[in-house]
Tab-separated table of N, CA and C and ligand atoms in Angstrom:
chain	number	residue	atom	x	y	z
A	18	UNK	N	0.595	-1.119	0.111
A	18	UNK	CA	0.112	0.350	-0.405
A	18	UNK	C	1.103	1.365	0.090
A	19	UNK	N	1.766	1.436	0.601
A	19	UNK	CA	2.842	2.384	1.150
A	19	UNK	C	3.899	1.977	0.101
A	20	UNK	N	4.733	1.333	-0.637
A	20	UNK	CA	5.279	0.398	-1.403
A	20	UNK	C	6.461	0.717	-0.586
A	21	UNK	N	6.795	0.714	0.469
A	21	UNK	CA	7.745	-0.117	1.131
A	21	UNK	C	8.547	-0.884	1.153
A	22	UNK	N	10.050	-1.089	0.347
A	22	UNK	CA	10.225	-2.409	0.256
A	22	UNK	C	10.062	-3.598	1.154
A	23	UNK	N	9.341	-4.785	1.358
A	23	UNK	CA	9.578	-5.667	2.007
A	23	UNK	C	9.721	-6.829	2.175
A	24	UNK	N	10.260	-7.656	2.829
A	24	UNK	CA	11.108	-8.735	3.421
A	24	UNK	C	9.612	-9.589	2.820
A	25	UNK	N	10.464	-11.348	2.728
A	25	UNK	CA	9.697	-12.073	1.890
A	25	UNK	C	8.732	-12.515	2.911
A	26	UNK	N	7.391	-13.115	1.886
A	26	UNK	CA	6.412	-13.321	2.967
A	26	UNK	C	5.593	-12.554	3.816
A	27	UNK	N	5.963	-10.928	3.200
A	27	UNK	CA	4.867	-10.152	4.442
A	27	UNK	C	4.518	-8.575	3.054
A	28	UNK	N	3.178	-9.318	4.044
A	28	UNK	CA	2.699	-8.181	2.531
A	28	UNK	C	2.215	-7.158	2.803
A	29	UNK	N	2.375	-6.346	4.102
A	29	UNK	CA	2.486	-5.325	4.760
A	29	UNK	C	3.373	-4.826	5.787
A	30	UNK	N	3.908	-3.221	5.529
A	30	UNK	CA	4.554	-3.019	6.213
A	30	UNK	C	3.613	-3.007	8.136
A	31	UNK	N	4.525	-2.148	9.093
A	31	UNK	CA	3.872	-2.002	10.231
A	31	UNK	C	2.972	-1.161	10.103
A	32	UNK	N	3.352	0.043	9.594
A	32	UNK	CA	2.754	1.236	8.895
A	32	UNK	C	1.045	1.074	8.522
A	33	UNK	N	1.365	0.114	7.683
A	33	UNK	CA	0.095	-0.096	6.380
A	33	UNK	C	-0.835	-1.178	7.456
A	34	UNK	N	-0.460	-1.486	8.389
A	34	UNK	CA	-1.445	-2.501	9.522
A	34	UNK	C	-1.491	-1.759	10.037
A	35	UNK	N	-0.888	-0.851	11.150
A	35	UNK	CA	-1.955	0.275	11.808
A	35	UNK	C	-3.654	1.409	10.778
A	36	UNK	N	-3.307	1.438	10.100
A	36	UNK	CA	-3.500	2.281	9.188
A	36	UNK	C	-4.825	1.398	8.697
A	37	UNK	N	-4.604	0.520	8.046
A	37	UNK	CA	-5.777	-0.386	7.708
A	37	UNK	C	-6.371	-0.974	9.719
A	38	UNK	N	-5.659	-0.601	10.287
A	38	UNK	CA	-7.174	-1.384	11.597
A	38	UNK	C	-7.313	0.414	11.848
A	39	UNK	N	-8.069	1.516	11.110
A	39	UNK	CA	-8.031	2.473	11.901
A	39	UNK	C	-9.189	2.693	10.050
A	40	UNK	N	-8.801	2.050	9.095
A	40	UNK	CA	-9.346	3.014	8.425
A	40	UNK	C	-9.084	1.880	7.599
A	41	UNK	N	-10.191	0.833	7.885
A	41	UNK	CA	-10.244	-0.417	7.131
A	41	UNK	C	-10.578	-0.229	5.525
A	42	UNK	N	-11.787	0.403	5.122
A	42	UNK	CA	-11.686	0.213	3.393
A	42	UNK	C	-11.567	1.332	3.097
A	43	UNK	N	-10.883	2.921	3.784
A	43	UNK	CA	-10.472	3.900	2.880
A	43	UNK	C	-9.003	4.507	3.392
A	44	UNK	N	-8.623	3.145	2.634
A	44	UNK	CA	-6.501	2.987	3.170
A	44	UNK	C	-5.870	3.666	1.830
A	45	UNK	N	-4.615	4.716	2.047
A	45	UNK	CA	-3.933	5.487	0.536
A	45	UNK	C	-3.428	4.386	0.026
A	46	UNK	N	-3.565	4.532	-1.376
A	46	UNK	CA	-2.511	3.595	-2.072
A	46	UNK	C	-1.128	4.570	-2.163
A	47	UNK	N	-0.544	4.414	-2.090
A	47	UNK	CA	0.937	5.663	-2.070
A	47	UNK	C	1.587	5.204	-3.191
A	48	UNK	N	2.006	6.385	-4.359
A	48	UNK	CA	3.723	5.928	-4.879
A	48	UNK	C	4.701	6.259	-4.497
A	49	UNK	N	5.469	5.865	-4.127
A	49	UNK	CA	6.444	5.925	-3.465
A	49	UNK	C	7.713	6.195	-4.574
A	50	UNK	N	8.891	7.532	-5.085
A	50	UNK	CA	9.441	6.376	-6.718
A	50	UNK	C	10.606	6.599	-6.052
A	51	UNK	N	11.148	6.462	-4.079
A	51	UNK	CA	12.267	6.197	-4.402
A	51	UNK	C	12.807	5.726	-2.723
A	52	UNK	N	14.061	4.633	-2.561
A	52	UNK	CA	13.594	5.170	-1.075
A	52	UNK	C	14.336	5.903	-0.282
A	53	UNK	N	14.050	5.357	0.843
A	53	UNK	CA	14.414	7.177	1.497
A	53	UNK	C	16.358	6.128	2.170
A	54	UNK	N	16.429	6.520	1.608
A	54	UNK	CA	18.083	6.339	2.309
A	54	UNK	C	19.221	7.557	2.526
A	55	UNK	N	20.687	7.145	1.991
A	55	UNK	CA	21.076	8.615	3.227
A	55	UNK	C	21.297	9.518	2.052
A	56	UNK	N	21.639	8.834	0.382
A	56	UNK	CA	21.719	9.706	-0.583
A	56	UNK	C	21.077	11.341	-0.650
A	57	UNK	N	18.657	10.769	0.118
A	57	UNK	CA	18.016	11.186	-0.324
A	57	UNK	C	18.096	12.304	1.201
A	58	UNK	N	18.154	11.344	2.248
A	58	UNK	CA	18.372	12.039	3.497
A	58	UNK	C	19.491	13.636	3.555
A	59	UNK	N	20.231	13.430	3.080
A	59	UNK	CA	21.034	14.212	2.551
A	59	UNK	C	20.782	15.189	1.248
A	60	UNK	N	20.454	14.975	0.341
A	60	UNK	CA	19.710	15.549	-1.043
A	60	UNK	C	18.101	16.862	-0.023
A	61	UNK	N	17.451	15.653	0.802
A	61	UNK	CA	16.472	16.989	1.832
A	61	UNK	C	17.396	17.942	2.503
A	62	UNK	N	17.681	17.246	3.146
A	62	UNK	CA	18.330	18.592	4.498
A	62	UNK	C	19.033	19.782	3.268
A	63	UNK	N	20.007	18.973	2.607
A	63	UNK	CA	20.236	20.535	1.498
A	63	UNK	C	19.326	21.743	1.443
A	64	UNK	N	18.039	20.505	1.071
A	64	UNK	CA	16.998	21.806	0.328
A	64	UNK	C	15.902	21.841	1.301
A	65	UNK	N	15.880	21.662	2.174
A	65	UNK	CA	15.164	21.972	3.530
A	65	UNK	C	15.542	22.941	4.191
A	66	UNK	N	16.949	22.636	4.641
A	66	UNK	CA	17.330	23.094	5.674
A	66	UNK	C	18.250	24.301	5.755
A	67	UNK	N	19.146	23.914	4.425
A	67	UNK	CA	19.869	25.106	4.145
A	67	UNK	C	19.622	26.074	3.492
A	68	UNK	N	18.538	25.913	2.722
A	68	UNK	CA	17.251	26.342	1.446
A	68	UNK	C	17.933	26.306	0.557
A	69	UNK	N	19.077	25.775	-0.119
A	69	UNK	CA	19.685	25.735	-1.900
A	69	UNK	C	18.400	25.286	-2.484
A	70	UNK	N	17.921	26.284	-3.254
A	70	UNK	CA	17.043	25.966	-3.979
A	70	UNK	C	17.331	25.340	-5.408
A	71	UNK	N	18.749	24.736	-6.066
A	71	UNK	CA	18.754	24.805	-7.207
A	71	UNK	C	18.970	22.910	-6.576
A	72	UNK	N	18.677	22.546	-5.188
A	72	UNK	CA	17.900	21.726	-5.076
A	72	UNK	C	16.576	20.469	-5.608
A	73	UNK	N	16.102	21.829	-6.294
A	73	UNK	CA	14.388	21.916	-6.410
A	73	UNK	C	14.592	21.454	-7.689
A	74	UNK	N	15.641	21.508	-8.150
A	74	UNK	CA	15.782	21.686	-9.983
A	74	UNK	C	15.699	19.780	-10.105
A	75	UNK	N	16.551	19.143	-8.636
A	75	UNK	CA	17.382	17.887	-8.911
A	75	UNK	C	16.042	16.641	-8.645
A	76	UNK	N	15.221	17.439	-7.718
A	76	UNK	CA	13.587	16.405	-6.760
A	76	UNK	C	12.594	16.212	-8.539
A	77	UNK	N	12.791	17.496	-8.977
A	77	UNK	CA	11.838	17.188	-10.783
A	77	UNK	C	12.368	16.341	-11.398
A	78	UNK	N	13.595	16.773	-11.654
A	78	UNK	CA	14.259	15.943	-12.554
A	78	UNK	C	13.914	14.611	-12.686
A	79	UNK	N	13.978	14.219	-10.948
A	79	UNK	CA	13.332	13.295	-10.140
A	79	UNK	C	12.605	12.036	-10.353
A	80	UNK	N	11.805	12.785	-9.964
A	80	UNK	CA	9.789	12.970	-10.366
A	80	UNK	C	9.880	12.672	-12.182
A	81	UNK	N	10.231	13.455	-12.784
A	81	UNK	CA	9.667	13.112	-13.988
A	81	UNK	C	10.222	11.724	-14.100
A	82	UNK	N	12.091	11.470	-13.685
A	82	UNK	CA	12.535	10.329	-14.604
A	82	UNK	C	11.652	8.651	-14.193
A	83	UNK	N	11.022	9.083	-12.873
A	83	UNK	CA	10.576	8.350	-12.611
A	83	UNK	C	9.279	7.602	-12.613
A	84	UNK	N	8.205	8.931	-12.780
A	84	UNK	CA	7.076	8.386	-13.449
A	84	UNK	C	6.120	9.676	-13.392
A	85	UNK	N	5.312	10.943	-14.125
A	85	UNK	CA	4.552	11.314	-13.697
A	85	UNK	C	2.952	10.513	-13.999
A	86	UNK	N	2.563	10.791	-12.327
A	86	UNK	CA	1.244	10.858	-12.680
A	86	UNK	C	-0.128	11.019	-12.709
A	87	UNK	N	-0.470	10.754	-14.563
A	87	UNK	CA	-1.435	12.516	-15.069
A	87	UNK	C	-3.072	10.970	-14.260
A	88	UNK	N	-3.439	11.807	-14.873
A	88	UNK	CA	-5.215	11.421	-14.910
A	88	UNK	C	-6.137	11.687	-13.334
A	89	UNK	N	-5.286	12.528	-12.811
A	89	UNK	CA	-5.762	13.336	-12.282
A	89	UNK	C	-6.368	14.107	-11.686
A	90	UNK	N	-7.750	14.801	-11.021
A	90	UNK	CA	-8.804	15.536	-11.033
A	90	UNK	C	-7.545	17.653	-10.509
A	91	UNK	N	-7.381	17.075	-9.887
A	91	UNK	CA	-7.014	17.336	-8.467
A	91	UNK	C	-5.117	16.854	-8.015
A	92	UNK	N	-4.618	17.561	-7.963
A	92	UNK	CA	-3.114	17.632	-6.912
A	92	UNK	C	-3.272	18.767	-6.050
A	93	UNK	N	-2.452	17.899	-4.883
A	93	UNK	CA	-2.780	18.901	-3.330
A	93	UNK	C	-1.501	18.769	-2.937
A	94	UNK	N	-0.635	19.324	-2.944
A	94	UNK	CA	0.796	19.493	-2.537
A	94	UNK	C	0.626	19.061	-0.483
A	95	UNK	N	1.038	19.223	0.293
A	95	UNK	CA	0.822	18.882	1.437
A	95	UNK	C	1.162	20.460	1.677
A	96	UNK	N	0.204	21.733	2.119
A	96	UNK	CA	1.097	22.466	3.288
A	96	UNK	C	2.048	22.954	4.544
A	97	UNK	N	2.903	23.251	4.073
A	97	UNK	CA	4.135	23.729	5.117
A	97	UNK	C	2.914	24.091	6.237
A	98	UNK	N	3.786	23.573	7.865
A	98	UNK	CA	3.675	24.549	8.417
A	98	UNK	C	3.905	25.912	9.147
A	99	UNK	N	3.402	26.829	9.008
A	99	UNK	CA	3.868	28.080	9.098
A	99	UNK	C	5.447	28.267	9.253
A	100	UNK	N	5.460	27.051	10.731
A	100	UNK	CA	6.650	27.203	11.552
A	100	UNK	C	7.924	27.105	10.622
A	101	UNK	N	7.643	26.206	9.779
A	101	UNK	CA	8.370	25.986	8.861
A	101	UNK	C	8.978	27.064	7.686
A	102	UNK	N	7.537	26.977	7.541
A	102	UNK	CA	7.315	28.356	6.042
A	102	UNK	C	7.867	29.438	6.542
A	103	UNK	N	8.482	30.195	7.369
A	103	UNK	CA	9.043	30.915	8.110
A	103	UNK	C	10.591	30.773	8.481
A	104	UNK	N	11.234	29.863	8.399
A	104	UNK	CA	12.381	29.974	8.606
A	104	UNK	C	12.782	29.755	6.852
A	105	UNK	N	12.065	28.248	6.301
A	105	UNK	CA	12.780	28.742	5.243
A	105	UNK	C	12.333	29.180	4.237
A	106	UNK	N	11.158	30.184	4.097
A	106	UNK	CA	10.706	31.675	3.075
A	106	UNK	C	10.633	30.995	2.130
A	107	UNK	N	9.976	29.493	2.109
A	107	UNK	CA	9.593	28.598	0.821
A	107	UNK	C	8.475	27.587	1.575
A	108	UNK	N	7.698	27.399	0.360
A	108	UNK	CA	7.128	25.850	0.752
A	108	UNK	C	7.266	25.006	-0.201
A	109	UNK	N	8.909	24.435	1.080
A	109	UNK	CA	9.417	23.480	-0.094
A	109	UNK	C	8.621	22.395	-0.490
A	110	UNK	N	8.021	21.309	-0.706
A	110	UNK	CA	6.985	20.470	-1.350
A	110	UNK	C	5.743	21.098	-2.515
A	111	UNK	N	5.108	22.340	-2.220
A	111	UNK	CA	4.271	23.046	-3.515
A	111	UNK	C	5.678	23.935	-4.894
A	112	UNK	N	6.801	24.060	-3.753
A	112	UNK	CA	8.348	24.219	-5.086
A	112	UNK	C	8.312	23.563	-6.152
A	113	UNK	N	8.181	22.204	-5.541
A	113	UNK	CA	8.821	20.905	-6.104
A	113	UNK	C	7.539	20.277	-7.204
A	114	UNK	N	6.767	20.467	-6.424
A	114	UNK	CA	5.427	19.765	-7.450
A	114	UNK	C	5.039	21.139	-8.137
A	115	UNK	N	5.281	22.241	-8.110
A	115	UNK	CA	3.963	23.909	-8.857
A	115	UNK	C	4.718	23.494	-10.603
A	116	UNK	N	6.295	22.228	-10.171
A	116	UNK	CA	7.133	22.583	-11.448
A	116	UNK	C	6.221	21.440	-12.706
A	117	UNK	N	5.423	19.857	-12.098
A	117	UNK	CA	5.524	19.160	-12.895
A	117	UNK	C	3.388	19.357	-13.059
A	118	UNK	N	2.884	20.186	-12.050
A	118	UNK	CA	1.853	20.001	-11.801
A	118	UNK	C	1.144	21.355	-11.572
A	119	UNK	N	-0.116	21.291	-11.738
A	119	UNK	CA	-1.100	22.573	-11.606
A	119	UNK	C	-1.515	21.998	-10.247
A	120	UNK	N	-1.523	22.655	-9.427
A	120	UNK	CA	-1.166	22.388	-7.910
A	120	UNK	C	-2.946	23.087	-7.711
A	121	UNK	N	-3.605	22.476	-6.400
A	121	UNK	CA	-4.433	23.029	-6.198
A	121	UNK	C	-4.643	23.386	-4.474
A	122	UNK	N	-4.522	24.419	-4.180
A	122	UNK	CA	-4.178	24.780	-2.508
A	122	UNK	C	-5.788	24.328	-1.849
A	123	UNK	N	-6.121	22.991	-1.453
A	123	UNK	CA	-7.190	22.856	-0.814
A	123	UNK	C	-7.314	22.817	0.148
A	124	UNK	N	-5.653	22.673	0.760
A	124	UNK	CA	-5.247	22.698	2.252
A	124	UNK	C	-4.721	23.005	2.985
A	125	UNK	N	-4.699	23.919	4.211
A	125	UNK	CA	-3.781	24.560	5.133
A	125	UNK	C	-3.556	23.926	6.623
A	126	UNK	N	-2.465	24.564	6.803
A	126	UNK	CA	-2.166	23.995	7.979
A	126	UNK	C	-3.139	24.702	9.022
A	127	UNK	N	-3.322	23.783	9.790
A	127	UNK	CA	-3.267	24.634	11.279
A	127	UNK	C	-2.995	24.513	12.215
A	128	UNK	N	-2.467	25.941	13.193
A	128	UNK	CA	-1.312	26.103	13.833
A	128	UNK	C	-1.844	25.903	15.861
A	129	UNK	N	-0.444	26.935	15.395
A	129	UNK	CA	-0.421	26.602	17.071
A	129	UNK	C	-1.364	26.306	18.450
A	130	UNK	N	-2.350	26.772	19.006
A	130	UNK	CA	-2.894	26.191	19.820
A	130	UNK	C	-3.784	25.252	19.910
A	131	UNK	N	-4.485	25.801	19.032
A	131	UNK	CA	-5.949	24.531	18.094
A	131	UNK	C	-4.825	22.948	17.797
A	132	UNK	N	-3.861	23.562	17.187
A	132	UNK	CA	-3.397	22.204	16.930
A	132	UNK	C	-2.069	21.020	18.406
A	133	UNK	N	-2.042	22.349	19.188
A	133	UNK	CA	-1.285	21.396	20.423
A	133	UNK	C	-2.504	21.724	21.012
A	134	UNK	N	-3.539	21.770	21.349
A	134	UNK	CA	-4.674	21.022	22.534
A	134	UNK	C	-5.106	19.154	22.326
A	135	UNK	N	-4.636	19.738	21.038
A	135	UNK	CA	-5.206	18.502	20.694
A	135	UNK	C	-4.475	16.830	21.482
A	136	UNK	N	-3.059	17.537	22.388
A	136	UNK	CA	-2.197	17.020	23.223
A	136	UNK	C	-3.140	16.240	24.430
A	137	UNK	N	-3.949	17.204	24.621
A	137	UNK	CA	-5.204	15.873	25.515
A	137	UNK	C	-5.664	14.905	25.083
A	138	UNK	N	-5.820	14.778	23.315
A	138	UNK	CA	-6.548	13.399	22.925
A	138	UNK	C	-5.402	12.173	23.560
A	139	UNK	N	-6.051	11.103	24.108
A	139	UNK	CA	-5.297	9.828	23.412
A	139	UNK	C	-4.775	9.370	21.993
A	140	UNK	N	-3.308	9.003	22.229
A	140	UNK	CA	-2.716	8.497	20.649
A	140	UNK	C	-3.713	8.188	19.614
A	141	UNK	N	-4.291	7.378	20.538
A	141	UNK	CA	-5.642	6.703	19.324
A	141	UNK	C	-6.315	7.381	18.448
A	142	UNK	N	-7.000	8.854	19.386
A	142	UNK	CA	-7.356	9.237	19.129
A	142	UNK	C	-7.087	10.517	18.533
A	143	UNK	N	-5.853	10.781	18.297
A	143	UNK	CA	-4.918	12.292	17.938
A	143	UNK	C	-4.504	11.566	15.977
A	144	UNK	N	-4.333	9.898	16.122
A	144	UNK	CA	-4.331	9.294	15.134
A	144	UNK	C	-5.156	9.715	13.838
A	145	UNK	N	-6.427	9.243	14.800
A	145	UNK	CA	-8.136	9.621	14.109
A	145	UNK	C	-8.002	11.059	13.675
A	146	UNK	N	-7.746	11.952	14.871
A	146	UNK	CA	-7.898	12.778	14.614
A	146	UNK	C	-7.954	13.756	13.079
A	147	UNK	N	-8.391	14.670	12.494
A	147	UNK	CA	-8.099	15.068	11.422
A	147	UNK	C	-8.469	16.868	11.853
A	148	UNK	N	-7.292	16.913	12.478
A	148	UNK	CA	-6.942	18.769	12.774
A	148	UNK	C	-5.998	19.282	12.396
A	149	UNK	N	-5.215	18.377	12.107
A	149	UNK	CA	-3.313	19.197	11.289
A	149	UNK	C	-3.579	19.519	10.255
A	150	UNK	N	-4.745	19.337	9.234
A	150	UNK	CA	-5.486	20.294	7.881
A	150	UNK	C	-6.511	20.734	7.660
A	151	UNK	N	-6.872	21.989	6.994
A	151	UNK	CA	-8.074	21.823	7.530
A	151	UNK	C	-8.089	22.156	5.905
A	152	UNK	N	-9.436	21.478	5.294
A	152	UNK	CA	-9.811	21.275	3.738
A	152	UNK	C	-10.955	22.577	3.205
A	153	UNK	N	-10.298	23.688	2.866
A	153	UNK	CA	-10.953	25.567	3.475
A	153	UNK	C	-12.056	25.391	1.818
A	154	UNK	N	-12.194	24.269	0.750
A	154	UNK	CA	-13.346	24.415	0.157
A	154	UNK	C	-13.532	23.047	-0.794
A	155	UNK	N	-14.597	22.553	-1.060
A	155	UNK	CA	-14.952	21.530	-1.821
A	155	UNK	C	-15.935	21.215	-2.373
A	156	UNK	N	-16.530	21.279	-4.065
A	156	UNK	CA	-17.341	21.249	-4.840
A	156	UNK	C	-17.226	20.534	-5.795
A	157	UNK	N	-16.480	19.706	-5.195
A	157	UNK	CA	-16.065	18.090	-6.440
A	157	UNK	C	-17.386	16.972	-6.797
A	158	UNK	N	-17.157	16.323	-7.381
A	158	UNK	CA	-18.490	15.859	-7.465
A	158	UNK	C	-17.775	14.023	-7.325
A	159	UNK	N	-18.950	12.949	-6.675
A	159	UNK	CA	-18.158	11.505	-6.693
A	159	UNK	C	-16.611	11.108	-7.107
A	160	UNK	N	-16.616	11.599	-8.358
A	160	UNK	CA	-16.099	10.806	-10.020
A	160	UNK	C	-14.275	11.572	-9.603
A	161	UNK	N	-14.792	13.090	-9.175
A	161	UNK	CA	-12.795	12.997	-8.452
A	161	UNK	C	-12.004	12.536	-8.593
A	162	UNK	N	-11.093	12.733	-8.429
A	162	UNK	CA	-10.071	12.183	-8.193
A	162	UNK	C	-8.797	13.411	-8.002
A	163	UNK	N	-8.445	12.314	-6.542
A	163	UNK	CA	-6.475	13.561	-5.908
A	163	UNK	C	-5.883	13.105	-5.589
A	164	UNK	N	-5.235	13.646	-6.456
A	164	UNK	CA	-3.119	13.042	-5.696
A	164	UNK	C	-2.902	14.117	-4.661
A	165	UNK	N	-3.029	13.482	-3.398
A	165	UNK	CA	-1.549	13.977	-2.482
A	165	UNK	C	-0.306	13.987	-2.355
A	166	UNK	N	0.549	15.431	-2.787
A	166	UNK	CA	1.933	15.174	-2.332
A	166	UNK	C	2.888	15.603	-1.664
A	167	UNK	N	3.709	14.888	-1.614
A	167	UNK	CA	4.711	14.388	-0.666
A	167	UNK	C	5.975	14.450	-0.483
A	168	UNK	N	6.612	15.041	0.472
A	168	UNK	CA	7.550	14.672	-0.074
A	168	UNK	C	8.545	13.141	0.510
A	169	UNK	N	8.441	12.739	1.943
A	169	UNK	CA	8.335	11.781	2.747
A	169	UNK	C	7.494	11.178	2.944
A	170	UNK	N	7.470	9.959	3.373
A	170	UNK	CA	6.400	9.059	3.621
A	170	UNK	C	7.500	8.579	4.891
A	171	UNK	N	7.411	8.710	5.970
A	171	UNK	CA	7.253	8.353	6.627
A	171	UNK	C	7.272	7.203	7.822
A	172	UNK	N	5.616	7.772	8.440
A	172	UNK	CA	5.046	6.953	8.946
A	172	UNK	C	3.506	6.553	7.935
A	173	UNK	N	3.506	8.542	7.222
A	173	UNK	CA	1.556	8.212	5.885
A	173	UNK	C	1.451	8.762	7.218
A	174	UNK	N	1.717	10.084	8.471
A	174	UNK	CA	0.096	9.873	9.251
A	174	UNK	C	0.231	11.423	8.502
A	175	UNK	N	0.772	11.908	8.203
A	175	UNK	CA	0.633	13.875	7.562
A	175	UNK	C	-0.506	13.776	6.271
A	176	UNK	N	-0.484	12.282	5.639
A	176	UNK	CA	-1.030	12.174	4.369
A	176	UNK	C	-2.591	11.584	4.597
A	177	UNK	N	-2.436	10.759	5.793
A	177	UNK	CA	-4.204	10.292	6.282
A	177	UNK	C	-4.424	11.944	6.886
A	178	UNK	N	-3.829	12.679	7.566
A	178	UNK	CA	-4.505	13.716	7.831
A	178	UNK	C	-5.184	14.626	7.198
A	179	UNK	N	-4.182	14.240	5.655
A	179	UNK	CA	-4.847	15.370	4.873
A	179	UNK	C	-5.807	14.326	4.088
A	180	UNK	N	-5.882	13.232	3.698
A	180	UNK	CA	-7.179	12.710	3.443
A	180	UNK	C	-8.359	13.341	4.271
A	181	UNK	N	-8.038	12.882	5.574
A	181	UNK	CA	-9.011	13.066	6.825
A	181	UNK	C	-9.695	13.913	6.750
A	182	UNK	N	-9.279	15.308	6.441
A	182	UNK	CA	-9.400	17.116	5.893
A	182	UNK	C	-10.681	16.580	4.911
A	183	UNK	N	-10.245	16.192	3.666
A	183	UNK	CA	-10.853	16.783	2.835
A	183	UNK	C	-12.438	15.273	2.500
A	184	UNK	N	-11.724	14.253	3.324
A	184	UNK	CA	-13.285	13.446	3.524
A	184	UNK	C	-14.280	13.710	4.544
A	185	UNK	N	-13.605	15.310	5.810
A	185	UNK	CA	-14.448	15.750	6.878
A	185	UNK	C	-15.728	16.648	5.975
A	186	UNK	N	-15.267	17.140	4.509
A	186	UNK	CA	-16.318	17.503	3.758
A	186	UNK	C	-16.747	16.988	2.918
A	187	UNK	N	-17.378	15.903	2.929
A	187	UNK	CA	-18.347	14.838	2.557
A	187	UNK	C	-17.706	14.292	1.283
A	188	UNK	N	-15.589	14.250	0.540
A	188	UNK	CA	-15.931	14.043	-0.478
A	188	UNK	C	-15.450	12.532	-0.532
A	189	UNK	N	-16.298	11.611	-0.862
A	189	UNK	CA	-15.948	10.130	-0.855
A	189	UNK	C	-15.684	9.953	-2.524
A	190	UNK	N	-15.040	10.405	-3.252
A	190	UNK	CA	-14.192	9.528	-4.407
A	190	UNK	C	-13.013	9.373	-3.577
A	191	UNK	N	-12.172	8.873	-4.968
A	191	UNK	CA	-10.431	7.897	-4.952
A	191	UNK	C	-9.634	9.232	-4.359
A	192	UNK	N	-8.663	9.194	-3.303
A	192	UNK	CA	-7.564	9.884	-3.199
A	192	UNK	C	-6.708	9.040	-2.587
A	193	UNK	N	-5.470	8.972	-3.947
A	193	UNK	CA	-4.636	8.607	-3.895
A	193	UNK	C	-3.296	9.424	-3.009
A	194	UNK	N	-1.803	8.576	-3.141
A	194	UNK	CA	-1.143	10.081	-2.855
A	194	UNK	C	0.837	9.945	-3.517
A	195	UNK	N	1.502	10.269	-3.131
A	195	UNK	CA	2.512	10.665	-4.173
A	195	UNK	C	3.749	11.055	-3.151
A	196	UNK	N	4.774	10.038	-2.807
A	196	UNK	CA	6.123	10.226	-1.885
A	196	UNK	C	6.929	10.077	-3.311
A	197	UNK	N	7.737	11.263	-2.902
A	197	UNK	CA	8.862	11.038	-3.443
A	197	UNK	C	10.012	10.267	-2.833
A	198	UNK	N	10.064	9.877	-1.534
A	198	UNK	CA	10.419	8.784	-0.754
A	198	UNK	C	9.245	7.613	0.320
A	199	UNK	N	10.236	6.816	-0.106
A	199	UNK	CA	9.026	5.747	1.628
A	199	UNK	C	10.611	5.320	1.996
B	25	LIG	ZN1	3.078	0.201	4.202
């Protein structure tokens, strides 16, 4: 489901098992283009921490080389949290994907106290919580297909929160995701 490389006789990683327990009928199909290895980690660090914008072109080339997923109605990159955005002065994920797709800014990051207040909830409630992002508008039909875009699939948590925010608006159509690395 998330395209993590697995050993023999294992059909799902631990994260996917967890998501399947929480969302039995609504797991994300994630396209992961590359493995999250040492080289990828160095590259993403240069881009995000040291603001090396030239690395953006490297990611664009890598994505184009791996595959371009067409046929979706909306390409939605996961927004950076404001704090990160301020530090970097640019939304690093949107910048990469905007050079490949026409992006639709459906999601906004929920900030500060609104998000922190969730600390009171237990872990299960937080995993299911729909409060990391808010979907601003939604007027699409059930046949609409959405591709969520992120840089790294770590546990899938951010992508599932993004899906939750869109589902909260009543959307029942297809939502898939693409991460540059897993
Ligand atoms: Zn998995």
